Amino acid sequence: MHKDRKLLIAGNWKMNKTVAEGLDLVQGLRRELAGVKEVDIVVCPPYTALSEVSKIIMDSNLRLGAQNMSEQAPGAYTGEIAAAMLKEFSVRYVILGHSERRQFQKESSELIAKKALAAHAASLKPIVCIGETLEEREKGVTEQILEQQLRGSLAGLSKEQMAETVVAYEPVWAIGTGKTATTQQAQDAHAFIRKVLVSLFDDAVAKRVRIQYGGSVKPANARELMSQPDVDGALVGGASLEVRSFTDIIKNSI
Ligand code: PEP
């Protein structure tokens, strides 16, 4: 391993895959990735496939993540899913505040912080997503936006909870567009994020937090991105939907 922090590579399937398709995919991943110990590997299927996928990856090196959860405890919240319900399927991670949810469901950093606290209360590890839009990058306010999102989305977390939280830096302009941040842009943003974590928490916590890069990660760019000193993994969308591409991203990152 090239750094103290173990790489964490997660596949975000988004609103894709029937149960049968999801099972096909994880059966393939289980076979191709057997024995890989250098990377923590996570798959994040839609809610509808969690139960079946959970059974297939039991006793494997694949871990299960969800794509969202409610900030509320079980109760009268129609259409929502509570952390306790995810735990039933041995979910370990939960993606929070993905830019698509910030954009389409108008999720605020304040709400994401509540979800992160609820996740920790249930011993789920949140993957908190942040990232600037193209307009914000062009205006030169990327760092301001990242700092605001970090302050808001991590509000109220203890140092211990933060150390078990993952941050995903996902420049919105690079998600699903085929445009990847250059390795330098990614490293600069990650180093900045770690600096903000030092000021919000402390140096020891900031050194432990894994910061993933997300935005058009593919087998061809994974190695260079993952070799950056502050890049500790990837959150992969499109390329996580096929056995070959997700496997190659992981193998190329080792
Ligand atoms: C994502 O949505 O988290 C993502 C990074 O998507 P893609 O890899 O398709 O750009």
mmCIF file of C-alpha atoms and ligand atoms in Angstrom:
data_model
loop_
_atom_site.group_PDB
_atom_site.id
_atom_site.type_symbol
_atom_site.label_atom_id
_atom_site.label_comp_id
_atom_site.label_asym_id
_atom_site.label_seq_id
_atom_site.Cartn_x
_atom_site.Cartn_y
_atom_site.Cartn_z
ATOM 1 C CA MET A 1 0.000 0.000 0.000
ATOM 2 C CA HIS A 2 1.370 3.358 -0.971
ATOM 3 C CA LYS A 3 -0.059 5.385 1.911
ATOM 4 C CA ASP A 4 -1.254 4.940 5.474
ATOM 5 C CA ARG A 5 -4.891 5.063 4.491
ATOM 6 C CA LYS A 6 -6.320 1.981 2.801
ATOM 7 C CA LEU A 7 -7.936 2.742 -0.550
ATOM 8 C CA LEU A 8 -11.723 2.610 -0.592
ATOM 9 C CA ILE A 9 -13.326 2.107 -3.987
ATOM 10 C CA ALA A 10 -17.115 2.203 -4.097
ATOM 11 C CA GLY A 11 -19.496 1.620 -6.988
ATOM 12 C CA ASN A 12 -22.595 3.802 -7.023
ATOM 13 C CA TRP A 13 -25.118 2.035 -9.226
ATOM 14 C CA LYS A 14 -27.569 4.936 -8.946
ATOM 15 C CA MET A 15 -31.056 4.100 -10.264
ATOM 16 C CA ASN A 16 -29.834 1.141 -12.323
ATOM 17 C CA LYS A 17 -30.099 -2.673 -12.256
ATOM 18 C CA THR A 18 -33.001 -4.975 -11.594
ATOM 19 C CA VAL A 19 -32.394 -7.538 -8.874
ATOM 20 C CA ALA A 20 -31.404 -10.149 -11.481
ATOM 21 C CA GLU A 21 -28.988 -7.738 -13.200
ATOM 22 C CA GLY A 22 -27.506 -6.734 -9.870
ATOM 23 C CA LEU A 23 -26.926 -10.350 -8.926
ATOM 24 C CA ASP A 24 -25.170 -10.986 -12.221
ATOM 25 C CA LEU A 25 -22.899 -8.045 -11.593
ATOM 26 C CA VAL A 26 -21.949 -8.975 -8.018
ATOM 27 C CA GLN A 27 -21.440 -12.614 -8.884
ATOM 28 C CA GLY A 28 -18.923 -11.486 -11.489
ATOM 29 C CA LEU A 29 -17.255 -9.038 -9.120
ATOM 30 C CA ARG A 30 -17.034 -11.646 -6.401
ATOM 31 C CA ARG A 31 -15.296 -14.023 -8.792
ATOM 32 C CA GLU A 32 -12.928 -11.463 -10.357
ATOM 33 C CA LEU A 33 -11.978 -9.692 -7.157
ATOM 34 C CA ALA A 34 -11.563 -12.711 -4.882
ATOM 35 C CA GLY A 35 -8.370 -12.349 -2.914
ATOM 36 C CA VAL A 36 -7.988 -8.584 -3.365
ATOM 37 C CA LYS A 37 -7.069 -7.335 0.099
ATOM 38 C CA GLU A 38 -5.313 -4.076 -0.700
ATOM 39 C CA VAL A 39 -8.521 -2.132 -1.341
ATOM 40 C CA ASP A 40 -11.786 -1.863 0.575
ATOM 41 C CA ILE A 41 -14.387 -2.599 -2.104
ATOM 42 C CA VAL A 42 -17.987 -1.438 -1.724
ATOM 43 C CA VAL A 43 -21.027 -1.845 -3.966
ATOM 44 C CA CYS A 44 -24.003 0.482 -3.564
ATOM 45 C CA PRO A 45 -27.049 -1.015 -5.308
ATOM 46 C CA PRO A 46 -30.494 0.570 -5.263
ATOM 47 C CA TYR A 47 -32.574 -0.267 -2.157
ATOM 48 C CA THR A 48 -34.559 -2.886 -4.074
ATOM 49 C CA ALA A 49 -31.474 -5.056 -4.629
ATOM 50 C CA LEU A 50 -29.864 -4.725 -1.173
ATOM 51 C CA SER A 51 -31.361 -7.887 0.250
ATOM 52 C CA GLU A 52 -30.328 -10.221 -2.580
ATOM 53 C CA VAL A 53 -26.932 -8.617 -3.153
ATOM 54 C CA SER A 54 -26.247 -8.862 0.558
ATOM 55 C CA LYS A 55 -26.707 -12.646 0.435
ATOM 56 C CA ILE A 56 -24.328 -13.063 -2.515
ATOM 57 C CA ILE A 57 -21.493 -11.006 -1.071
ATOM 58 C CA MET A 58 -21.688 -12.487 2.405
ATOM 59 C CA ASP A 59 -18.299 -14.052 3.257
ATOM 60 C CA SER A 60 -16.583 -12.203 0.426
ATOM 61 C CA ASN A 61 -14.277 -9.177 0.324
ATOM 62 C CA LEU A 62 -17.101 -7.014 -1.056
ATOM 63 C CA ARG A 63 -18.966 -4.719 1.339
ATOM 64 C CA LEU A 64 -22.419 -3.271 0.961
ATOM 65 C CA GLY A 65 -23.368 0.395 0.795
ATOM 66 C CA ALA A 66 -26.651 2.264 0.307
ATOM 67 C CA GLN A 67 -27.105 5.378 -1.807
ATOM 68 C CA ASN A 68 -29.108 7.418 0.686
ATOM 69 C CA MET A 69 -31.067 7.135 3.936
ATOM 70 C CA SER A 70 -33.433 9.170 6.072
ATOM 71 C CA GLU A 71 -32.201 11.332 8.919
ATOM 72 C CA GLN A 72 -35.206 10.108 10.940
ATOM 73 C CA ALA A 73 -35.707 7.053 13.115
ATOM 74 C CA PRO A 74 -38.394 4.585 11.895
ATOM 75 C CA GLY A 75 -41.847 6.147 11.934
ATOM 76 C CA ALA A 76 -44.379 8.023 9.817
ATOM 77 C CA TYR A 77 -42.158 9.121 6.922
ATOM 78 C CA THR A 78 -43.731 7.750 3.749
ATOM 79 C CA GLY A 79 -41.257 6.587 1.147
ATOM 80 C CA GLU A 80 -38.209 6.908 3.386
ATOM 81 C CA ILE A 81 -35.714 4.287 4.592
ATOM 82 C CA ALA A 82 -34.150 4.441 8.066
ATOM 83 C CA ALA A 83 -30.600 3.477 9.023
ATOM 84 C CA ALA A 84 -31.928 0.608 11.142
ATOM 85 C CA MET A 85 -33.553 -0.888 8.035
ATOM 86 C CA LEU A 86 -30.267 -0.785 6.134
ATOM 87 C CA LYS A 87 -28.554 -2.573 9.001
ATOM 88 C CA GLU A 88 -30.876 -5.526 8.448
ATOM 89 C CA PHE A 89 -28.994 -6.233 5.193
ATOM 90 C CA SER A 90 -25.528 -5.789 6.691
ATOM 91 C CA VAL A 91 -25.066 -2.435 4.971
ATOM 92 C CA ARG A 92 -21.804 -0.858 6.199
ATOM 93 C CA TYR A 93 -21.600 2.391 4.223
ATOM 94 C CA VAL A 94 -24.102 4.982 3.042
ATOM 95 C CA ILE A 95 -23.575 7.645 0.386
ATOM 96 C CA LEU A 96 -24.936 10.976 1.622
ATOM 97 C CA GLY A 97 -25.422 14.246 -0.204
ATOM 98 C CA HIS A 98 -24.560 13.022 -3.672
ATOM 99 C CA SER A 99 -24.684 15.993 -6.038
ATOM 100 C CA GLU A 100 -27.679 14.449 -7.799
ATOM 101 C CA ARG A 101 -29.586 14.511 -4.498
ATOM 102 C CA ARG A 102 -28.362 18.015 -3.726
ATOM 103 C CA GLN A 103 -29.589 19.069 -7.180
ATOM 104 C CA PHE A 104 -32.801 17.075 -7.740
ATOM 105 C CA GLN A 105 -34.009 16.562 -4.152
ATOM 106 C CA LYS A 106 -32.663 19.939 -2.999
ATOM 107 C CA GLU A 107 -30.772 18.318 -0.131
ATOM 108 C CA SER A 108 -28.951 20.885 1.974
ATOM 109 C CA SER A 109 -25.680 20.458 3.827
ATOM 110 C CA GLU A 110 -27.683 20.884 7.048
ATOM 111 C CA LEU A 111 -29.853 17.877 6.191
ATOM 112 C CA ILE A 112 -26.799 15.862 5.170
ATOM 113 C CA ALA A 113 -25.214 16.544 8.582
ATOM 114 C CA LYS A 114 -28.346 15.182 10.282
ATOM 115 C CA LYS A 115 -28.161 12.085 8.091
ATOM 116 C CA ALA A 116 -24.466 11.636 8.892
ATOM 117 C CA LEU A 117 -25.222 11.734 12.622
ATOM 118 C CA ALA A 118 -28.068 9.237 12.187
ATOM 119 C CA ALA A 119 -25.760 6.968 10.169
ATOM 120 C CA HIS A 120 -23.117 6.998 12.894
ATOM 121 C CA ALA A 121 -25.741 6.338 15.555
ATOM 122 C CA ALA A 122 -26.485 3.107 13.662
ATOM 123 C CA SER A 123 -22.763 2.339 13.111
ATOM 124 C CA LEU A 124 -22.967 2.982 9.369
ATOM 125 C CA LYS A 125 -20.049 4.794 7.783
ATOM 126 C CA PRO A 126 -21.234 7.825 5.811
ATOM 127 C CA ILE A 127 -19.638 8.736 2.491
ATOM 128 C CA VAL A 128 -20.306 12.467 2.437
ATOM 129 C CA CYS A 129 -20.181 13.949 -1.065
ATOM 130 C CA ILE A 130 -19.098 17.478 -1.846
ATOM 131 C CA GLY A 131 -18.073 19.242 -5.040
ATOM 132 C CA GLU A 132 -18.270 22.437 -7.037
ATOM 133 C CA THR A 133 -20.209 23.077 -10.231
ATOM 134 C CA LEU A 134 -18.517 24.195 -13.443
ATOM 135 C CA GLU A 135 -19.833 27.705 -12.904
ATOM 136 C CA GLU A 136 -18.321 27.828 -9.417
ATOM 137 C CA ARG A 137 -14.966 26.541 -10.676
ATOM 138 C CA GLU A 138 -14.913 29.117 -13.446
ATOM 139 C CA LYS A 139 -15.747 31.884 -10.962
ATOM 140 C CA GLY A 140 -12.750 30.808 -8.875
ATOM 141 C CA VAL A 141 -14.833 29.956 -5.779
ATOM 142 C CA THR A 142 -14.133 26.198 -5.657
ATOM 143 C CA GLU A 143 -12.362 26.314 -2.281
ATOM 144 C CA GLN A 144 -15.056 28.494 -0.725
ATOM 145 C CA ILE A 145 -17.753 26.071 -1.879
ATOM 146 C CA LEU A 146 -15.854 23.013 -0.648
ATOM 147 C CA GLU A 147 -15.266 24.624 2.743
ATOM 148 C CA GLN A 148 -18.933 25.646 3.070
ATOM 149 C CA GLN A 149 -20.113 22.157 2.147
ATOM 150 C CA LEU A 150 -17.675 20.524 4.562
ATOM 151 C CA ARG A 151 -18.599 22.826 7.466
ATOM 152 C CA GLY A 152 -22.311 22.321 6.842
ATOM 153 C CA SER A 153 -22.358 18.599 6.064
ATOM 154 C CA LEU A 154 -20.031 17.560 8.907
ATOM 155 C CA ALA A 155 -21.569 19.833 11.562
ATOM 156 C CA GLY A 156 -21.980 18.158 14.931
ATOM 157 C CA LEU A 157 -19.788 15.120 14.231
ATOM 158 C CA SER A 158 -17.374 14.188 17.006
ATOM 159 C CA LYS A 159 -13.706 13.593 16.209
ATOM 160 C CA GLU A 160 -14.262 9.860 16.592
ATOM 161 C CA GLN A 161 -17.194 9.958 14.176
ATOM 162 C CA MET A 162 -15.272 12.062 11.677
ATOM 163 C CA ALA A 163 -12.399 9.597 11.657
ATOM 164 C CA GLU A 164 -14.916 6.942 10.541
ATOM 165 C CA THR A 165 -16.480 9.198 7.902
ATOM 166 C CA VAL A 166 -15.452 9.146 4.244
ATOM 167 C CA VAL A 167 -15.459 12.331 2.158
ATOM 168 C CA ALA A 168 -16.042 12.015 -1.583
ATOM 169 C CA TYR A 169 -14.810 14.932 -3.664
ATOM 170 C CA GLU A 170 -16.921 14.911 -6.797
ATOM 171 C CA PRO A 171 -16.649 17.951 -9.031
ATOM 172 C CA VAL A 172 -20.168 18.176 -10.437
ATOM 173 C CA TRP A 173 -18.838 18.971 -13.917
ATOM 174 C CA ALA A 174 -16.968 15.660 -13.997
ATOM 175 C CA ILE A 175 -19.867 13.379 -13.016
ATOM 176 C CA GLY A 176 -21.157 11.282 -15.884
ATOM 177 C CA THR A 177 -19.703 13.726 -18.403
ATOM 178 C CA GLY A 178 -16.549 11.860 -19.378
ATOM 179 C CA LYS A 179 -14.566 14.904 -18.169
ATOM 180 C CA THR A 180 -12.200 13.887 -15.393
ATOM 181 C CA ALA A 181 -10.451 16.387 -13.181
ATOM 182 C CA THR A 182 -6.733 16.375 -13.944
ATOM 183 C CA THR A 183 -4.702 14.534 -11.347
ATOM 184 C CA GLN A 184 -3.367 17.901 -10.208
ATOM 185 C CA GLN A 185 -6.870 19.380 -9.859
ATOM 186 C CA ALA A 186 -7.931 16.330 -7.854
ATOM 187 C CA GLN A 187 -4.839 16.357 -5.621
ATOM 188 C CA ASP A 188 -5.160 20.124 -5.000
ATOM 189 C CA ALA A 189 -8.815 19.794 -3.998
ATOM 190 C CA HIS A 190 -8.100 16.781 -1.771
ATOM 191 C CA ALA A 191 -5.202 18.537 -0.034
ATOM 192 C CA PHE A 192 -7.455 21.542 0.541
ATOM 193 C CA ILE A 193 -10.201 19.306 1.975
ATOM 194 C CA ARG A 194 -7.695 17.715 4.355
ATOM 195 C CA LYS A 195 -6.549 21.178 5.446
ATOM 196 C CA VAL A 196 -10.160 22.143 6.224
ATOM 197 C CA LEU A 197 -10.557 18.902 8.204
ATOM 198 C CA VAL A 198 -7.516 19.877 10.289
ATOM 199 C CA SER A 199 -9.178 23.186 11.143
ATOM 200 C CA LEU A 200 -12.618 21.666 11.814
ATOM 201 C CA PHE A 201 -11.296 18.646 13.776
ATOM 202 C CA ASP A 202 -7.571 18.111 14.231
ATOM 203 C CA ASP A 203 -4.481 16.856 12.497
ATOM 204 C CA ALA A 204 -4.815 13.250 13.651
ATOM 205 C CA VAL A 205 -8.423 13.025 12.452
ATOM 206 C CA ALA A 206 -7.608 14.673 9.120
ATOM 207 C CA LYS A 207 -4.833 12.127 8.549
ATOM 208 C CA ARG A 208 -7.242 9.237 9.097
ATOM 209 C CA VAL A 209 -10.118 10.397 6.905
ATOM 210 C CA ARG A 210 -10.294 8.756 3.516
ATOM 211 C CA ILE A 211 -11.050 11.194 0.712
ATOM 212 C CA GLN A 212 -12.380 9.578 -2.446
ATOM 213 C CA TYR A 213 -12.349 11.157 -5.885
ATOM 214 C CA GLY A 214 -15.427 10.783 -8.068
ATOM 215 C CA GLY A 215 -16.144 11.946 -11.593
ATOM 216 C CA SER A 216 -15.703 9.787 -14.684
ATOM 217 C CA VAL A 217 -13.196 7.424 -13.071
ATOM 218 C CA LYS A 218 -12.291 4.677 -15.564
ATOM 219 C CA PRO A 219 -9.708 1.899 -15.794
ATOM 220 C CA ALA A 220 -7.488 4.197 -17.874
ATOM 221 C CA ASN A 221 -7.277 7.047 -15.358
ATOM 222 C CA ALA A 222 -7.592 5.151 -12.060
ATOM 223 C CA ARG A 223 -3.906 4.426 -11.481
ATOM 224 C CA GLU A 224 -2.754 8.013 -11.855
ATOM 225 C CA LEU A 225 -5.583 9.426 -9.752
ATOM 226 C CA MET A 226 -5.117 6.862 -6.970
ATOM 227 C CA SER A 227 -1.381 7.495 -6.824
ATOM 228 C CA GLN A 228 -1.902 11.071 -5.623
ATOM 229 C CA PRO A 229 -0.920 11.501 -1.975
ATOM 230 C CA ASP A 230 -4.333 12.725 -0.788
ATOM 231 C CA VAL A 231 -6.527 10.576 -3.035
ATOM 232 C CA ASP A 232 -7.634 7.578 -0.975
ATOM 233 C CA GLY A 233 -10.061 5.894 -3.282
ATOM 234 C CA ALA A 234 -12.818 6.473 -5.775
ATOM 235 C CA LEU A 235 -16.576 6.773 -5.950
ATOM 236 C CA VAL A 236 -17.428 5.312 -9.329
ATOM 237 C CA GLY A 237 -20.722 5.761 -11.173
ATOM 238 C CA GLY A 238 -21.004 4.594 -14.771
ATOM 239 C CA ALA A 239 -17.941 2.359 -14.761
ATOM 240 C CA SER A 240 -19.224 0.444 -11.710
ATOM 241 C CA LEU A 241 -22.090 -1.026 -13.721
ATOM 242 C CA GLU A 242 -19.961 -3.603 -15.509
ATOM 243 C CA VAL A 243 -17.774 -6.333 -14.078
ATOM 244 C CA ARG A 244 -14.846 -5.623 -16.396
ATOM 245 C CA SER A 245 -14.562 -1.880 -15.890
ATOM 246 C CA PHE A 246 -15.091 -1.900 -12.099
ATOM 247 C CA THR A 247 -12.654 -4.797 -11.680
ATOM 248 C CA ASP A 248 -10.035 -3.069 -13.822
ATOM 249 C CA ILE A 249 -10.371 0.185 -11.877
ATOM 250 C CA ILE A 250 -9.648 -1.721 -8.663
ATOM 251 C CA LYS A 251 -6.818 -3.808 -10.092
ATOM 252 C CA ASN A 252 -5.209 -0.766 -11.732
ATOM 253 C CA SER A 253 -5.304 1.091 -8.417
ATOM 254 C CA ILE A 254 -3.279 -1.441 -6.444
HETATM 255 C C1 PEP B 1 -20.952 9.502 -9.266
HETATM 256 O O1 PEP B 1 -22.098 9.737 -9.584
HETATM 257 O O2 PEP B 1 -20.670 9.355 -8.064
HETATM 258 C C2 PEP B 1 -19.956 9.431 -10.336
HETATM 259 C C3 PEP B 1 -18.726 9.707 -10.033
HETATM 260 O O3 PEP B 1 -20.398 9.114 -11.583
HETATM 261 P P1 PEP B 1 -19.483 8.800 -12.893
HETATM 262 O O4 PEP B 1 -18.382 7.895 -12.432
HETATM 263 O O5 PEP B 1 -20.434 8.159 -13.854
HETATM 264 O O6 PEP B 1 -18.966 10.120 -13.353
#
